[in-house]
Structures are given as C-alpha cells and as structure tokens.
Amino acid sequence: MPKWLADTLEQLVPDSTWTVETQMTVRIDRKSAPEPDVIIASVPYDPDRTQFTPSEVALAVEVVADESQQRDREYEPFKYARARIPHYWRVEDEKGQPVVHTYELDETTLPYVATGIHRGTLNVAAPVMTTLDLATLVR
C-alpha cells in the first residue's frame, strides 16, 4: 500500500517543487533517523538524495502493520511532532478497508491535533489538496 499511496499522492502535489518518496530517511538528529512509509517533501526531486531534514518534510505517513502498530501509534507521532513535521497520517486496516487518521502540528504546544478519521474518502486541504477514494488503495 505505501507505493500505491505514494504514486497517488505524486499526482496530487502542486508542482515539481514537491517530492513524494517511500521509505526515505528523515534525519531528525544524530540518534534518530526514521523512515516513514511515505513522505511529501517541499523540495524538488533529486535522484541522488538519500535523506531529508525535518524542515523539508511536510507530511509523514505510516501504514500500520501488526509488527509496527505500537510504534506507529505511540512513538512515531511524538518523534515527528518534536521534529516539527507539520502533518502526520496513520493508515490502518479496518475490516479490509484503509482508514486514514490525519493530524496537524499545533505550533504552540507541539503535539499533533487530530484533524480527522477518514473512511471511504480522504478529503484534506493540507499539506496538499487531496480528495482520494480510499478503496483505490486496496487490491
């Protein structure tokens, strides 16, 4: 699902000054370099790039699997919020259908604030205008 989601989001980014990547390192600090399943970065595509800084990342997406459930729900959002990544999406499986939990960073207090739980259709205005039929992510 991460690749399909990335391919779909790539069609939605406004122009070539944005990049959509899968499994790319985000260098938060010396000891922390997570690899979100999908990111949208506010920098042009560079085929030689191997990592991003948090200030370049507009959205981090984690697709929850059984083995990553606790990490994706509890640890990754905290880590990304502390790094000031403005948006976080968590994609979960609900009876065979994807559900997207969307969050936006509260710049004053720094935790993420839930902005929606999307079933059927994902419709958000940030970080890029997106209306997506979530059934297209399932094969």
Short mmCIF file of C-alpha atoms in Angstrom, two decimals:
data_model
loop_
_atom_site.label_atom_id
_atom_site.label_comp_id
_atom_site.label_asym_id
_atom_site.label_seq_id
_atom_site.Cartn_x
_atom_site.Cartn_y
_atom_site.Cartn_z
CA MET A 1 0.00 0.00 0.00
CA PRO A 2 2.75 2.59 0.65
CA LYS A 3 3.85 2.54 -3.02
CA TRP A 4 0.28 2.89 -4.29
CA LEU A 5 -0.36 5.73 -1.87
CA ALA A 6 2.87 7.47 -2.90
CA ASP A 7 2.02 7.10 -6.60
CA THR A 8 -1.41 8.60 -5.99
CA LEU A 9 -0.08 11.49 -3.89
CA GLU A 10 2.56 12.22 -6.52
CA GLN A 11 -0.26 13.05 -8.94
CA LEU A 12 -1.70 15.50 -6.40
CA VAL A 13 1.34 17.55 -5.41
CA PRO A 14 1.11 21.02 -6.91
CA ASP A 15 4.30 21.08 -8.99
CA SER A 16 7.87 19.87 -9.36
CA THR A 17 9.00 21.81 -6.28
CA TRP A 18 7.48 18.95 -4.20
CA THR A 19 8.70 15.37 -3.82
CA VAL A 20 6.86 12.21 -2.80
CA GLU A 21 9.05 9.35 -1.58
CA THR A 22 8.66 5.96 0.11
CA GLN A 23 10.93 4.57 2.82
CA MET A 24 13.23 7.60 2.79
CA THR A 25 15.25 8.54 5.87
CA VAL A 26 14.33 11.67 7.79
CA ARG A 27 17.42 12.72 9.76
CA ILE A 28 15.95 14.16 12.97
CA ASP A 29 19.20 14.16 14.92
CA ARG A 30 22.33 12.04 15.43
CA LYS A 31 20.40 9.27 17.15
CA SER A 32 17.10 9.37 15.29
CA ALA A 33 16.57 8.74 11.59
CA PRO A 34 13.16 7.16 11.00
CA GLU A 35 11.93 6.06 7.59
CA PRO A 36 8.23 6.88 7.22
CA ASP A 37 6.37 4.68 4.73
CA VAL A 38 5.58 7.78 2.61
CA ILE A 39 6.65 11.41 2.83
CA ILE A 40 5.79 14.57 0.98
CA ALA A 41 8.70 17.00 0.99
CA SER A 42 8.66 20.62 -0.06
CA VAL A 43 11.81 20.30 -2.16
CA PRO A 44 12.33 19.28 -5.80
CA TYR A 45 13.08 15.66 -6.66
CA ASP A 46 16.77 14.76 -6.56
CA PRO A 47 17.67 11.21 -7.68
CA ASP A 48 20.84 11.29 -5.56
CA ARG A 49 19.09 12.24 -2.33
CA THR A 50 19.28 9.65 0.46
CA GLN A 51 17.62 11.57 3.29
CA PHE A 52 15.57 14.61 4.22
CA THR A 53 15.72 17.03 7.12
CA PRO A 54 12.53 17.54 9.15
CA SER A 55 12.21 21.12 7.86
CA GLU A 56 11.88 19.73 4.31
CA VAL A 57 9.12 17.24 5.21
CA ALA A 58 5.53 18.49 5.00
CA LEU A 59 3.90 15.10 5.67
CA ALA A 60 4.98 11.79 7.18
CA VAL A 61 2.74 8.76 6.61
CA GLU A 62 2.93 5.46 8.45
CA VAL A 63 1.00 2.42 7.21
CA VAL A 64 0.31 0.36 10.32
CA ALA A 65 1.18 -3.34 10.28
CA ASP A 66 0.81 -5.79 13.16
CA GLU A 67 4.51 -5.58 13.96
CA SER A 68 4.59 -1.76 13.83
CA GLN A 69 1.26 -0.97 15.50
CA GLN A 70 2.59 0.30 18.82
CA ARG A 71 5.46 2.21 17.21
CA ASP A 72 3.23 3.86 14.57
CA ARG A 73 0.53 4.82 17.08
CA GLU A 74 2.60 5.88 20.09
CA TYR A 75 6.24 6.63 19.26
CA GLU A 76 6.40 7.90 15.69
CA PRO A 77 3.83 10.70 16.10
CA PHE A 78 5.69 12.01 19.16
CA LYS A 79 9.03 11.85 17.33
CA TYR A 80 7.70 13.62 14.21
CA ALA A 81 5.93 16.30 16.27
CA ARG A 82 9.11 17.07 18.24
CA ALA A 83 10.89 17.41 14.89
CA ARG A 84 8.15 19.89 13.84
CA ILE A 85 6.93 17.92 10.82
CA PRO A 86 3.64 19.75 10.17
CA HIS A 87 1.42 16.78 9.17
CA TYR A 88 1.19 13.11 10.10
CA TRP A 89 -1.13 10.46 8.66
CA ARG A 90 -1.59 6.98 10.06
CA VAL A 91 -3.16 4.43 7.71
CA GLU A 92 -4.83 1.46 9.40
CA ASP A 93 -6.70 -1.58 8.14
CA GLU A 94 -10.31 -1.75 9.29
CA LYS A 95 -12.02 -4.93 8.13
CA GLY A 96 -10.03 -4.96 4.90
CA GLN A 97 -10.51 -1.27 4.14
CA PRO A 98 -7.98 1.54 4.70
CA VAL A 99 -8.79 4.19 7.29
CA VAL A 100 -6.63 7.31 7.40
CA HIS A 101 -6.14 9.18 10.67
CA THR A 102 -4.89 12.71 9.92
CA TYR A 103 -3.05 15.04 12.28
CA GLU A 104 -1.68 18.56 12.15
CA LEU A 105 1.02 20.00 14.38
CA ASP A 106 -0.04 22.59 16.95
CA GLU A 107 2.89 25.00 16.63
CA THR A 108 2.35 26.44 20.12
CA THR A 109 2.23 23.28 22.19
CA LEU A 110 3.88 20.91 19.66
CA PRO A 111 1.70 17.82 19.88
CA TYR A 112 -0.33 16.73 16.90
CA VAL A 113 -4.03 17.54 16.88
CA ALA A 114 -6.36 15.06 15.21
CA THR A 115 -7.96 16.61 12.13
CA GLY A 116 -9.99 13.60 11.00
CA ILE A 117 -10.62 9.90 10.68
CA HIS A 118 -11.30 9.18 7.03
CA ARG A 119 -13.23 6.15 5.81
CA GLY A 120 -14.20 5.74 2.17
CA THR A 121 -12.81 9.10 1.05
CA LEU A 122 -9.82 11.10 2.21
CA ASN A 123 -10.54 14.80 1.80
CA VAL A 124 -7.94 17.22 3.20
CA ALA A 125 -6.68 20.69 2.32
CA ALA A 126 -3.16 20.38 3.74
CA PRO A 127 -0.34 19.78 3.15
CA VAL A 128 -1.73 19.40 -0.39
CA MET A 129 -5.34 19.50 -1.54
CA THR A 130 -6.35 15.85 -1.62
CA THR A 131 -9.56 14.01 -2.40
CA LEU A 132 -8.88 10.32 -2.64
CA ASP A 133 -11.16 7.29 -2.91
CA LEU A 134 -9.52 5.05 -0.30
CA ALA A 135 -10.88 1.90 -1.98
CA THR A 136 -8.33 2.50 -4.76
CA LEU A 137 -5.57 1.66 -2.27
CA VAL A 138 -6.86 -1.90 -1.82
CA ARG A 139 -6.33 -4.71 -4.30
#
